[in-house]
Tab-separated table of C-alpha atoms in Angstrom:
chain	number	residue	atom	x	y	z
J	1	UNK	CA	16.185	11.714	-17.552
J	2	UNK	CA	15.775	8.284	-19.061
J	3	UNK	CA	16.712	5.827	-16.785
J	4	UNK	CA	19.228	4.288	-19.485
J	5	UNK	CA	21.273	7.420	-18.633
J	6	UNK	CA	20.923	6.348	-15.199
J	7	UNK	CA	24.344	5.724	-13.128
J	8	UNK	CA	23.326	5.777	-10.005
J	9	UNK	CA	19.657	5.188	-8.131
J	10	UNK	CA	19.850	5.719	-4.397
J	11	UNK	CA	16.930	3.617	-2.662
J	12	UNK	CA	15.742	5.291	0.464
J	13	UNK	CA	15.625	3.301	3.921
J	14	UNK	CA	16.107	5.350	7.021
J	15	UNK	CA	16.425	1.969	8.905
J	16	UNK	CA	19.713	1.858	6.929
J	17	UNK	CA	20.721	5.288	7.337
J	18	UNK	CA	22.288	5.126	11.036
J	19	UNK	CA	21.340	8.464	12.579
J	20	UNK	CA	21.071	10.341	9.202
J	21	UNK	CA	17.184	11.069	8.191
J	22	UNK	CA	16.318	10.469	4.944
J	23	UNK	CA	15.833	13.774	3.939
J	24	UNK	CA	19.355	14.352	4.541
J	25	UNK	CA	20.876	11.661	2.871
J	26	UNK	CA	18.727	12.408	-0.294
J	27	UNK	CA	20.317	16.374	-0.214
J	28	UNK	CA	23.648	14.878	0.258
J	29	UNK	CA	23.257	12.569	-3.031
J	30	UNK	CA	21.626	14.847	-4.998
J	31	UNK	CA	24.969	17.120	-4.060
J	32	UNK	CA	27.248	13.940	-5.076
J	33	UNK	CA	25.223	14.062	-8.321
J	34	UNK	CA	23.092	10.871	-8.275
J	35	UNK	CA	20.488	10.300	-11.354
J	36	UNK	CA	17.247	9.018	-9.803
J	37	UNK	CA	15.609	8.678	-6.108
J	38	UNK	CA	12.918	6.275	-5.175
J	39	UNK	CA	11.161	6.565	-2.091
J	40	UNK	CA	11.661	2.902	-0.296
J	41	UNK	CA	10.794	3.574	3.998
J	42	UNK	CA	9.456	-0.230	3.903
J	43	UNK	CA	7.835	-0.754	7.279
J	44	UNK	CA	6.833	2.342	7.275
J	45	UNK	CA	3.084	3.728	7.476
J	46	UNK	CA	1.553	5.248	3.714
J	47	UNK	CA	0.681	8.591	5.692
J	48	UNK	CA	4.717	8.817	6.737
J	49	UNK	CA	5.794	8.209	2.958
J	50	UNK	CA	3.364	10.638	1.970
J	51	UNK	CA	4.941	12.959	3.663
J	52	UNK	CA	8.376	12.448	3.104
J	53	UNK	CA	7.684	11.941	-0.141
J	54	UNK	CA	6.084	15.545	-0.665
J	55	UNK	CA	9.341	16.678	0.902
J	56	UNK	CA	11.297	14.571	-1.671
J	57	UNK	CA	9.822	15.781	-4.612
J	58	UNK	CA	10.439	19.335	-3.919
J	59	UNK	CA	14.317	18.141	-3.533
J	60	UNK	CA	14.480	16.660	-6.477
J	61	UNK	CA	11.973	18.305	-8.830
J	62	UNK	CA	14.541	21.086	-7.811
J	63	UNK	CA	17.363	19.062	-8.958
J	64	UNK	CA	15.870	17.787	-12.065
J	65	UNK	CA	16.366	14.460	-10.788
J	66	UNK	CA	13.792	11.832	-11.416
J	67	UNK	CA	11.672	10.328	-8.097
J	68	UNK	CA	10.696	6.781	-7.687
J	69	UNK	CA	7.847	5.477	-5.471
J	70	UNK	CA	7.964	1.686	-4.100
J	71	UNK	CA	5.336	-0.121	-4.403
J	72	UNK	CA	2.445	2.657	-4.199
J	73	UNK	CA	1.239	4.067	-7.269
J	74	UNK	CA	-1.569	6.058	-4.653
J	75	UNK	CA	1.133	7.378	-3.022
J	76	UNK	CA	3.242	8.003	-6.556
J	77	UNK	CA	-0.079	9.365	-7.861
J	78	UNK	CA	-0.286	11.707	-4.546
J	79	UNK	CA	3.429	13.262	-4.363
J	80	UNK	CA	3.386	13.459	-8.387
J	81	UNK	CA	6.437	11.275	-8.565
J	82	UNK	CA	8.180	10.366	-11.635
J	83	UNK	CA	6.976	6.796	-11.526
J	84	UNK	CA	6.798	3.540	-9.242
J	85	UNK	CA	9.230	0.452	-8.420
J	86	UNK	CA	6.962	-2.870	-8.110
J	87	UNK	CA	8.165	-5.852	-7.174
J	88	UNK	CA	6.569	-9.229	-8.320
J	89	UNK	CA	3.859	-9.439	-5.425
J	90	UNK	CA	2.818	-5.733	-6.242
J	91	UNK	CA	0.403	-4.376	-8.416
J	92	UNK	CA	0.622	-5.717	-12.153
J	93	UNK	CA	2.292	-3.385	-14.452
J	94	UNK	CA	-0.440	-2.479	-16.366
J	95	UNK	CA	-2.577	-1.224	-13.668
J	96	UNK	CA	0.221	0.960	-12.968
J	97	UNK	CA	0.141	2.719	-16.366
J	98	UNK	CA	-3.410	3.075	-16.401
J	99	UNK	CA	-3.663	4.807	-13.204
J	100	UNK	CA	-0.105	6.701	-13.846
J	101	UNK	CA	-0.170	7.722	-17.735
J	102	UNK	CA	2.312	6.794	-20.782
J	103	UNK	CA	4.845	9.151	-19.489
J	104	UNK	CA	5.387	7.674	-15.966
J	105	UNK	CA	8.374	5.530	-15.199
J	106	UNK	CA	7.515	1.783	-14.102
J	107	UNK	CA	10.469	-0.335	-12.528
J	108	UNK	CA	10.162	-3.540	-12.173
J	109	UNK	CA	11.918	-6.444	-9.781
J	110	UNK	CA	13.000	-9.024	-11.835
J	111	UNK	CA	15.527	-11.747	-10.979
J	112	UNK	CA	15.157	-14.223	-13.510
J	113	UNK	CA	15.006	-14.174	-17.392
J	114	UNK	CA	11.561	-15.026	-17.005
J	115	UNK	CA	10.652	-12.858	-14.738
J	116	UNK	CA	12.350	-9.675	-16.788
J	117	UNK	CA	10.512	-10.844	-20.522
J	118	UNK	CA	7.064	-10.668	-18.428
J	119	UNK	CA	7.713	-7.225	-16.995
J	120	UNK	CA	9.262	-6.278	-21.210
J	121	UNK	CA	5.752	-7.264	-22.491
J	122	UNK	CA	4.117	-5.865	-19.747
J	123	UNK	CA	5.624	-2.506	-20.922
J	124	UNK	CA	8.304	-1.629	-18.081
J	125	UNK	CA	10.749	0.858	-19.056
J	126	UNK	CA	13.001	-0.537	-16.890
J	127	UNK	CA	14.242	-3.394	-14.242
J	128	UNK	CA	15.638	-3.708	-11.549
J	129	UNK	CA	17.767	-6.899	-11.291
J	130	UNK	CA	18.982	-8.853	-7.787
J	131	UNK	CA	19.627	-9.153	-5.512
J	132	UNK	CA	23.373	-9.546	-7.118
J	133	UNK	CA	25.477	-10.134	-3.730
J	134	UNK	CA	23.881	-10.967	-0.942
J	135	UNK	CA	22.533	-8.364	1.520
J	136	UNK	CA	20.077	-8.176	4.128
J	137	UNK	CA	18.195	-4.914	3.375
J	138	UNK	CA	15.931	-6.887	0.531
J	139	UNK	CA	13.267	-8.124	2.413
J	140	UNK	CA	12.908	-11.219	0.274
J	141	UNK	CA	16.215	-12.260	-1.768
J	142	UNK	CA	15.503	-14.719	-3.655
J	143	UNK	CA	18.976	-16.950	-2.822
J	144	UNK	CA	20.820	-16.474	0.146
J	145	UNK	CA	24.166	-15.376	-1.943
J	146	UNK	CA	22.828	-13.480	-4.345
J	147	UNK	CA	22.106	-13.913	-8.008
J	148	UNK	CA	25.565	-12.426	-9.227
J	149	UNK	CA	26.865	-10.519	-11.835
J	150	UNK	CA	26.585	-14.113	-14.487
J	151	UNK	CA	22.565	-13.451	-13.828
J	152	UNK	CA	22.896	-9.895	-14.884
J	153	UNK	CA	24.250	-11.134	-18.019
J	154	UNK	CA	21.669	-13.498	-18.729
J	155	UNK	CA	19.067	-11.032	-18.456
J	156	UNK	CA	20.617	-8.400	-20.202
J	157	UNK	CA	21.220	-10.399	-23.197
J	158	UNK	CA	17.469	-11.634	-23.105
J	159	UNK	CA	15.887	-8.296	-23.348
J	160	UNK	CA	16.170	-4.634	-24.526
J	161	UNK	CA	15.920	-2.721	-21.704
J	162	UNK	CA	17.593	-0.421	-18.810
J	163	UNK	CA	18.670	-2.865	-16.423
J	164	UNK	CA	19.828	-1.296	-12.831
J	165	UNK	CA	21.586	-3.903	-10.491
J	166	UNK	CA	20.432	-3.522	-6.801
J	167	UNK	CA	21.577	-5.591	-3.510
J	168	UNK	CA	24.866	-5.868	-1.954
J	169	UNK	CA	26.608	-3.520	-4.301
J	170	UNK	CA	29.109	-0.507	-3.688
J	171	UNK	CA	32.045	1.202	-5.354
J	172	UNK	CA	34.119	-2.338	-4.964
J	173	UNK	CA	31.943	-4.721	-6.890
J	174	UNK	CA	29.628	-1.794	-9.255
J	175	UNK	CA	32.258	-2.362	-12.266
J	176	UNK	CA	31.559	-6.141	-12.477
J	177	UNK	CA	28.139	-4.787	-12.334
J	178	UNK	CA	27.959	-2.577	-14.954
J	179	UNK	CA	30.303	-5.129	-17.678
J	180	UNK	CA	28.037	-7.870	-17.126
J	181	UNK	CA	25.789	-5.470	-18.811
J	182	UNK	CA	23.697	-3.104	-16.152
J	183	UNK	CA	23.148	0.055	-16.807
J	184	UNK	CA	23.841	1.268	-13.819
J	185	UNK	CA	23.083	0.366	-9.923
J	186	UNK	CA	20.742	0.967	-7.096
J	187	UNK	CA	22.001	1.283	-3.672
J	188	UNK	CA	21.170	1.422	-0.078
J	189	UNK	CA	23.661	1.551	1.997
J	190	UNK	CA	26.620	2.264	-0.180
J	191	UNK	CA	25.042	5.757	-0.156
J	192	UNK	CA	23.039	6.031	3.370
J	193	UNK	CA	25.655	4.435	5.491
J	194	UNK	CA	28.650	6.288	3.743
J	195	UNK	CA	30.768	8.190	6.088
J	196	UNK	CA	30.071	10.893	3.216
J	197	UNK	CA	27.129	10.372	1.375
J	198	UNK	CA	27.892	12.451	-1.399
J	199	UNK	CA	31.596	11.585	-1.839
J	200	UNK	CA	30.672	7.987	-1.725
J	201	UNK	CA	27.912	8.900	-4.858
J	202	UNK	CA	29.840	10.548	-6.627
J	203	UNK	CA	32.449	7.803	-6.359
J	204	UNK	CA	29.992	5.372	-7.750
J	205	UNK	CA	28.933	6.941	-10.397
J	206	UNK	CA	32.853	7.152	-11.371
J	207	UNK	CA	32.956	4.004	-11.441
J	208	UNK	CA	29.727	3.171	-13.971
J	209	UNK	CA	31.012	5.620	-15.808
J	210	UNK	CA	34.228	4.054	-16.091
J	211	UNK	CA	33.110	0.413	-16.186
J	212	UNK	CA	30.542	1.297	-18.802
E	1	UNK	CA	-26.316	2.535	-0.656
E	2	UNK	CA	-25.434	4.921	1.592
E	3	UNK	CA	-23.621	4.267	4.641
E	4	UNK	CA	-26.324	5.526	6.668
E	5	UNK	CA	-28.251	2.587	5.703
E	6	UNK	CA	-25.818	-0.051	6.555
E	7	UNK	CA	-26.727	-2.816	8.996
E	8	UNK	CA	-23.864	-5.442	8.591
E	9	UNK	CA	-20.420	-4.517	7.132
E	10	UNK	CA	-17.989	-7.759	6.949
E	11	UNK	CA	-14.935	-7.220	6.490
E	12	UNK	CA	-12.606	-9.537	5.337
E	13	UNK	CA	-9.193	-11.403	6.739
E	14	UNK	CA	-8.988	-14.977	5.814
E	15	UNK	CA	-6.546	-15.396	8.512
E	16	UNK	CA	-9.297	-15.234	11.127
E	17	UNK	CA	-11.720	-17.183	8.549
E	18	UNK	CA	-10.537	-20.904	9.846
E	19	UNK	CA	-10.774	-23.126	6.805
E	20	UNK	CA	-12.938	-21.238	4.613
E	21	UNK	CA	-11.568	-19.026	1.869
E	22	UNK	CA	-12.209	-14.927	1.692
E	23	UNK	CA	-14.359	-15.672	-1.236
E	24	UNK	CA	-16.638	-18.259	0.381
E	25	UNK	CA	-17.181	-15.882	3.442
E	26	UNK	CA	-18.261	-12.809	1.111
E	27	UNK	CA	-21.062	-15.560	-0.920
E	28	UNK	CA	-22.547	-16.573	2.279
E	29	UNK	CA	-22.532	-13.218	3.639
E	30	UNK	CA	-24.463	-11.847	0.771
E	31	UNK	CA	-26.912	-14.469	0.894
E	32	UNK	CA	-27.720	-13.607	4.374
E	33	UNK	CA	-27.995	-9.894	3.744
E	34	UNK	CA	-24.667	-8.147	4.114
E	35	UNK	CA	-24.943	-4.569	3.382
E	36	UNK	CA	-21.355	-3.720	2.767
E	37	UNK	CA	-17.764	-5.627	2.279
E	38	UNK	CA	-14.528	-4.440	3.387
E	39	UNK	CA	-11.403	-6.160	1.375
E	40	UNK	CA	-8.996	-5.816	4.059
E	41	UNK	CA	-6.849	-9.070	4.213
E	42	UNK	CA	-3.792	-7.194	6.093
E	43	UNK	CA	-0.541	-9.040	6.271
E	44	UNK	CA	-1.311	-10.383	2.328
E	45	UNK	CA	0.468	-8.715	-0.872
E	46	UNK	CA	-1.074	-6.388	-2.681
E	47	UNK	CA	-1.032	-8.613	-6.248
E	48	UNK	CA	-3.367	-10.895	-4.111
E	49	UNK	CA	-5.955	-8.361	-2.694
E	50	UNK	CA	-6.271	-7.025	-6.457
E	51	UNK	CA	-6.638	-10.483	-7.913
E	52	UNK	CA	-9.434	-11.081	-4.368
E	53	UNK	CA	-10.580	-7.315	-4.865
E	54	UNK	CA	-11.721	-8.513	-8.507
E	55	UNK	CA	-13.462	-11.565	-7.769
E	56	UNK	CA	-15.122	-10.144	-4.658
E	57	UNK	CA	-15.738	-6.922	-7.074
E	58	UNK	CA	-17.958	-9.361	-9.081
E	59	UNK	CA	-19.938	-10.929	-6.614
E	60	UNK	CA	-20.721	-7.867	-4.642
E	61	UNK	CA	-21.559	-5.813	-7.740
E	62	UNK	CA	-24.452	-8.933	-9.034
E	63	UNK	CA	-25.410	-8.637	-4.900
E	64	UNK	CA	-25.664	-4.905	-5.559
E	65	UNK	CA	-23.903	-4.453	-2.617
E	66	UNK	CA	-20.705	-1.948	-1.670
E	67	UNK	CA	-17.307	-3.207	-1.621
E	68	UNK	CA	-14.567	-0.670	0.020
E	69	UNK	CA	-11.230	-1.623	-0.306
E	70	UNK	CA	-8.632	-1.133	3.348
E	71	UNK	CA	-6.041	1.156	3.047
E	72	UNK	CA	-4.841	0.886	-0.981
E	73	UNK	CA	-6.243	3.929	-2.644
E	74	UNK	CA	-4.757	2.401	-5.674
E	75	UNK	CA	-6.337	-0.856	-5.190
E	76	UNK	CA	-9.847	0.718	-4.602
E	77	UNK	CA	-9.362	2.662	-8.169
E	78	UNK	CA	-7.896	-0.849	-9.996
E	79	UNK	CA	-11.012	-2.878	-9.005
E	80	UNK	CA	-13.273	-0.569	-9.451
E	81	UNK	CA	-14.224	-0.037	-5.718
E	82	UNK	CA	-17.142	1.762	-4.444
E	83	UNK	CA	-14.384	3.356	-2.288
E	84	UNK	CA	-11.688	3.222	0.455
E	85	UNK	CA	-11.320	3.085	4.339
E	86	UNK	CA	-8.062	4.808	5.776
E	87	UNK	CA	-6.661	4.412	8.810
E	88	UNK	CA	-5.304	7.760	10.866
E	89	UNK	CA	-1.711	6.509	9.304
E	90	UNK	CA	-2.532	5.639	5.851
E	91	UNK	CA	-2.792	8.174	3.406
E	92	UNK	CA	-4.556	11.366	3.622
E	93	UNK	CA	-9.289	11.290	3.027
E	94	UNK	CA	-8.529	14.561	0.453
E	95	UNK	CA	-6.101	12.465	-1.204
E	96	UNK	CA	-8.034	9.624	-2.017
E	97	UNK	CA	-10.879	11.843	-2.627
E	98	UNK	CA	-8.753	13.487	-5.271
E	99	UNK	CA	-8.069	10.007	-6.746
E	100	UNK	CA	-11.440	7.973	-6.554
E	101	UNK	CA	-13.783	10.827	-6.931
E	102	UNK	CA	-16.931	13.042	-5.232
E	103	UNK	CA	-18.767	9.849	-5.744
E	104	UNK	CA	-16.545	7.449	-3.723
E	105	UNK	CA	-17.372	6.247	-0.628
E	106	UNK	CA	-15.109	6.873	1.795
E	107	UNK	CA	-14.440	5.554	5.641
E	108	UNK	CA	-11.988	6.609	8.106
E	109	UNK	CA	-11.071	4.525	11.527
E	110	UNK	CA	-11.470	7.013	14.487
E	111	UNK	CA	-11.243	6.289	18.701
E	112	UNK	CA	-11.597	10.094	19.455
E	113	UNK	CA	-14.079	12.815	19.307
E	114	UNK	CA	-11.111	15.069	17.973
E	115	UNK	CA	-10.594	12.542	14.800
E	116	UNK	CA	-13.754	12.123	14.243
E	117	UNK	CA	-14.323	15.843	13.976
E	118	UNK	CA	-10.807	15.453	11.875
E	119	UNK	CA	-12.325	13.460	9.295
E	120	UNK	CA	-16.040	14.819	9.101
E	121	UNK	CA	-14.036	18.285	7.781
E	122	UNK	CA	-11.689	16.368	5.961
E	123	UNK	CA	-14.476	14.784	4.005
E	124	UNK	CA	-15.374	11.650	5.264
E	125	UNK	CA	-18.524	9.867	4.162
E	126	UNK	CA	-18.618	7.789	7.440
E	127	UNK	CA	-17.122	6.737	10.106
E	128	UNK	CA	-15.176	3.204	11.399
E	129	UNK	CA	-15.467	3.431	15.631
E	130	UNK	CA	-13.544	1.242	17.910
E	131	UNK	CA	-11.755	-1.053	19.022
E	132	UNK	CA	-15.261	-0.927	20.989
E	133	UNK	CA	-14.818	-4.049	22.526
E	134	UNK	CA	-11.419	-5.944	23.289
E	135	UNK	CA	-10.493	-7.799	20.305
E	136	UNK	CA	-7.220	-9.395	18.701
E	137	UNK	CA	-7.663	-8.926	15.270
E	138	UNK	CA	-7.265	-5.373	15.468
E	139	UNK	CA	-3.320	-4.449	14.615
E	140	UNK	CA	-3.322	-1.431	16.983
E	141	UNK	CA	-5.933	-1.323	19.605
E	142	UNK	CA	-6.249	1.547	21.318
E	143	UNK	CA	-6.631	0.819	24.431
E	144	UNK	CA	-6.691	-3.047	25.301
E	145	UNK	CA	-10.298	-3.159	27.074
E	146	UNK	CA	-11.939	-1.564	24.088
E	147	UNK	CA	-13.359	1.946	23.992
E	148	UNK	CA	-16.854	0.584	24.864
E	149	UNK	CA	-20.356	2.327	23.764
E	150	UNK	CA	-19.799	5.255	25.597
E	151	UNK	CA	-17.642	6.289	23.502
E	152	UNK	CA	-19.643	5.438	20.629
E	153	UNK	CA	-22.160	7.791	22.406
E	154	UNK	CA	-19.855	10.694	22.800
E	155	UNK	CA	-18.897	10.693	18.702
E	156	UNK	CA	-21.908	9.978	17.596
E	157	UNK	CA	-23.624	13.740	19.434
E	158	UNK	CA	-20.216	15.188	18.355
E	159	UNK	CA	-20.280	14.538	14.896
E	160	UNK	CA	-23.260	14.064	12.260
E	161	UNK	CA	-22.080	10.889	10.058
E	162	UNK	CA	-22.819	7.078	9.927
E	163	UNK	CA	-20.990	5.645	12.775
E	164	UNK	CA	-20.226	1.805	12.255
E	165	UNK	CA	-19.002	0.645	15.082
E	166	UNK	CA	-15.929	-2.062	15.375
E	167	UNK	CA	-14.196	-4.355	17.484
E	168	UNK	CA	-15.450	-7.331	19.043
E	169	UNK	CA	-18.798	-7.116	18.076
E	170	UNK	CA	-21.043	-9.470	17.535
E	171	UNK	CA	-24.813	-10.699	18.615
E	172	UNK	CA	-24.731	-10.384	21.716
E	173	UNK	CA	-23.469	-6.803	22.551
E	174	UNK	CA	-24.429	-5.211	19.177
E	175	UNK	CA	-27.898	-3.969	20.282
E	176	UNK	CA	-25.620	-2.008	22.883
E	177	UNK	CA	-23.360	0.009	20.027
E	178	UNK	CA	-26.564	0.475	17.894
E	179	UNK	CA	-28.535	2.069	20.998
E	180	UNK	CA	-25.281	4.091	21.829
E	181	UNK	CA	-25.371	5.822	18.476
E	182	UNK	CA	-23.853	4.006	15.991
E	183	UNK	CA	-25.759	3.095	12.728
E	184	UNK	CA	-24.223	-0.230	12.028
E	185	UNK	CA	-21.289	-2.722	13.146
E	186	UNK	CA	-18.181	-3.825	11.343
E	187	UNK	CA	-17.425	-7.676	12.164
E	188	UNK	CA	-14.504	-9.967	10.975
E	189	UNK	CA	-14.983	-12.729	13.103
E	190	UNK	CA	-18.556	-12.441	13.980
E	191	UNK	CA	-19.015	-14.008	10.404
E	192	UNK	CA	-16.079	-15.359	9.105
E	193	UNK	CA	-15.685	-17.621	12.279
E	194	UNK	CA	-19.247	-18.436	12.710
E	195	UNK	CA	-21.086	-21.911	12.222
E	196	UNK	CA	-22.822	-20.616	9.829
E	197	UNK	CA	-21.614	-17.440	8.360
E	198	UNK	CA	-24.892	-16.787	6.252
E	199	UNK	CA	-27.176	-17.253	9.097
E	200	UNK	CA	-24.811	-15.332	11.329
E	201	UNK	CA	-25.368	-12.264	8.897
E	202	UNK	CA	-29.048	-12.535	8.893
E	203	UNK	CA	-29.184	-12.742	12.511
E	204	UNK	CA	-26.601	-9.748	13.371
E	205	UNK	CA	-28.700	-7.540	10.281
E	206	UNK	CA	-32.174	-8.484	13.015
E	207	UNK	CA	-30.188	-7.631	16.171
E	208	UNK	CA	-28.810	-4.004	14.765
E	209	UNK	CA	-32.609	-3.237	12.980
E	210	UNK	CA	-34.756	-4.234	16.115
E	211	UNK	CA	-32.151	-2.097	18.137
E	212	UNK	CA	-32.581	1.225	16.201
């Protein structure tokens, strides 16, 4: 699926997921109907996501849902994900498609206009834009309170592409989200720290829908 | 050249390189005879070892001299590499053999007889041995003394593969690894810290070639 179809993008992080392991917060929100998985586990060794991501691909190849890879386009390359997620420090976008093909999905991290018109004419298909409230699962948010829903807008209106909002969002705040202009929204903990995992996904993507 | 002919390997961390920059180190290296470069440069992004992989790409290629890139399969494949060294938790040797090719070189990090013999069936084109001395730039030590020769000795009539041995090496207690089995020493600091890194080189490349 293309990700301008996609609602909902649960970001893996089992350092977010209480006692739940990964694997079985990724079964619960493919249950709950999400639209695309990327494998996260920062602070994690490469041989660990390797691994997990094998397992992840099987879930979701199953599902027809698309998978993600942070960061690593060996380890993308190595589990035959969908694509990869890089961030501004990673590896430059077009390194990414060489090694990956035409078909693979690249994500980019963008929270500026600036930043997202580089990573359009670097050919990402899409971006994800935050942190929009302020969280502390990003690593490195760029301000302390978030970039908010206004930023969305700005970017949105600046280029033609999928835009997913990540950071800080759940099924209160998604709607502002998605009408500044998102496509849909990544998620963390709205999803791996939900007393019910898939409930709470298929909540959200309700509420895309809805706002949309 | 084969690893089996390697004297000196530097590899690289500007954070234990004082003042001078990674690129500097690498020059002076070369002109005293390095016979492989490691890009390691742990704890930096990965846009900034690519953008370092390429320059160092360039100087070791006009040196005619290998450059293996730590960890980053993909990294290895952007700049052109001659290959990769992996770590027991980074990502699998038959994976990055898939990737970079029957040609690549490729080097895993092993403290036991048991990984060695791992990573000689797993494909391995040589072999990174310590911590053999104690030594803080290592991230994980195995054991805080150092493994010492002897167990440079053990691997090395365990397992038939260029053993470069690692960790606290430098002038004065290289002749001891070499004699013990290995065919060459890794060094960080044994260069990048030294007076004079180029002369350093030249005299390490004597100590390990009068000891064989």
């Amino acid at each position: 699926m293309e990700p301008s179809t996609w609602r909902t993008y649960l970001v893996t992080q089992a350092s977010r997921s209480g006692d739940r392991d990964t694997v079985a917060v990724v079964r619960a929100a493919l249950a709950g109907g999400v639209d695309a998985v990327q494998l996260r586990e920062k602070g994690t060794d490469a041989r660990h996501r390797y691994r997990l991501g094998r397992e992840l691909r099987e879930l979701t190849a199953d599902a027809d849902v698309p998978l993600i890879v942070n960061d690593r386009v060996d380890i993308a390359a190595a589990i035959d994900a969908d694509g990869v997620h890089l961030g501004q420090s990673d590896l430059p976008i077009d390194v990414a498609r060489d090694q990956l093909g035409s078909e693979a999905i690249i994500g980019c991290s963008t929270s500026t206009t600036a930043e997202a018109k580089r990573a359009v004419a670097e050919g990402a298909d899409y971006l994800g834009v935050g942190a929009v409230y302020a969280t502390d699962s990003k690593d490195v948010p760029e301000e302390e309170s978030g970039i908010g829903p206004e930023r969305i807008r700005a970017i949105a209106s600046a280029v033609d592409l999928p835009i997913v909002g990540i950071g800080g969002i759940g099924e209160g705040n998604a709607a502002a989200v998605i009408q500044a202009g998102a496509t849909g929204v990544a998620v963390i903990s709205a999803i791996t720290a939900a007393a019910d995992p898939a409930a709470a996904t298929r909540r959200l993507g309700e509420v895309v829908a809805d706002a949309r």
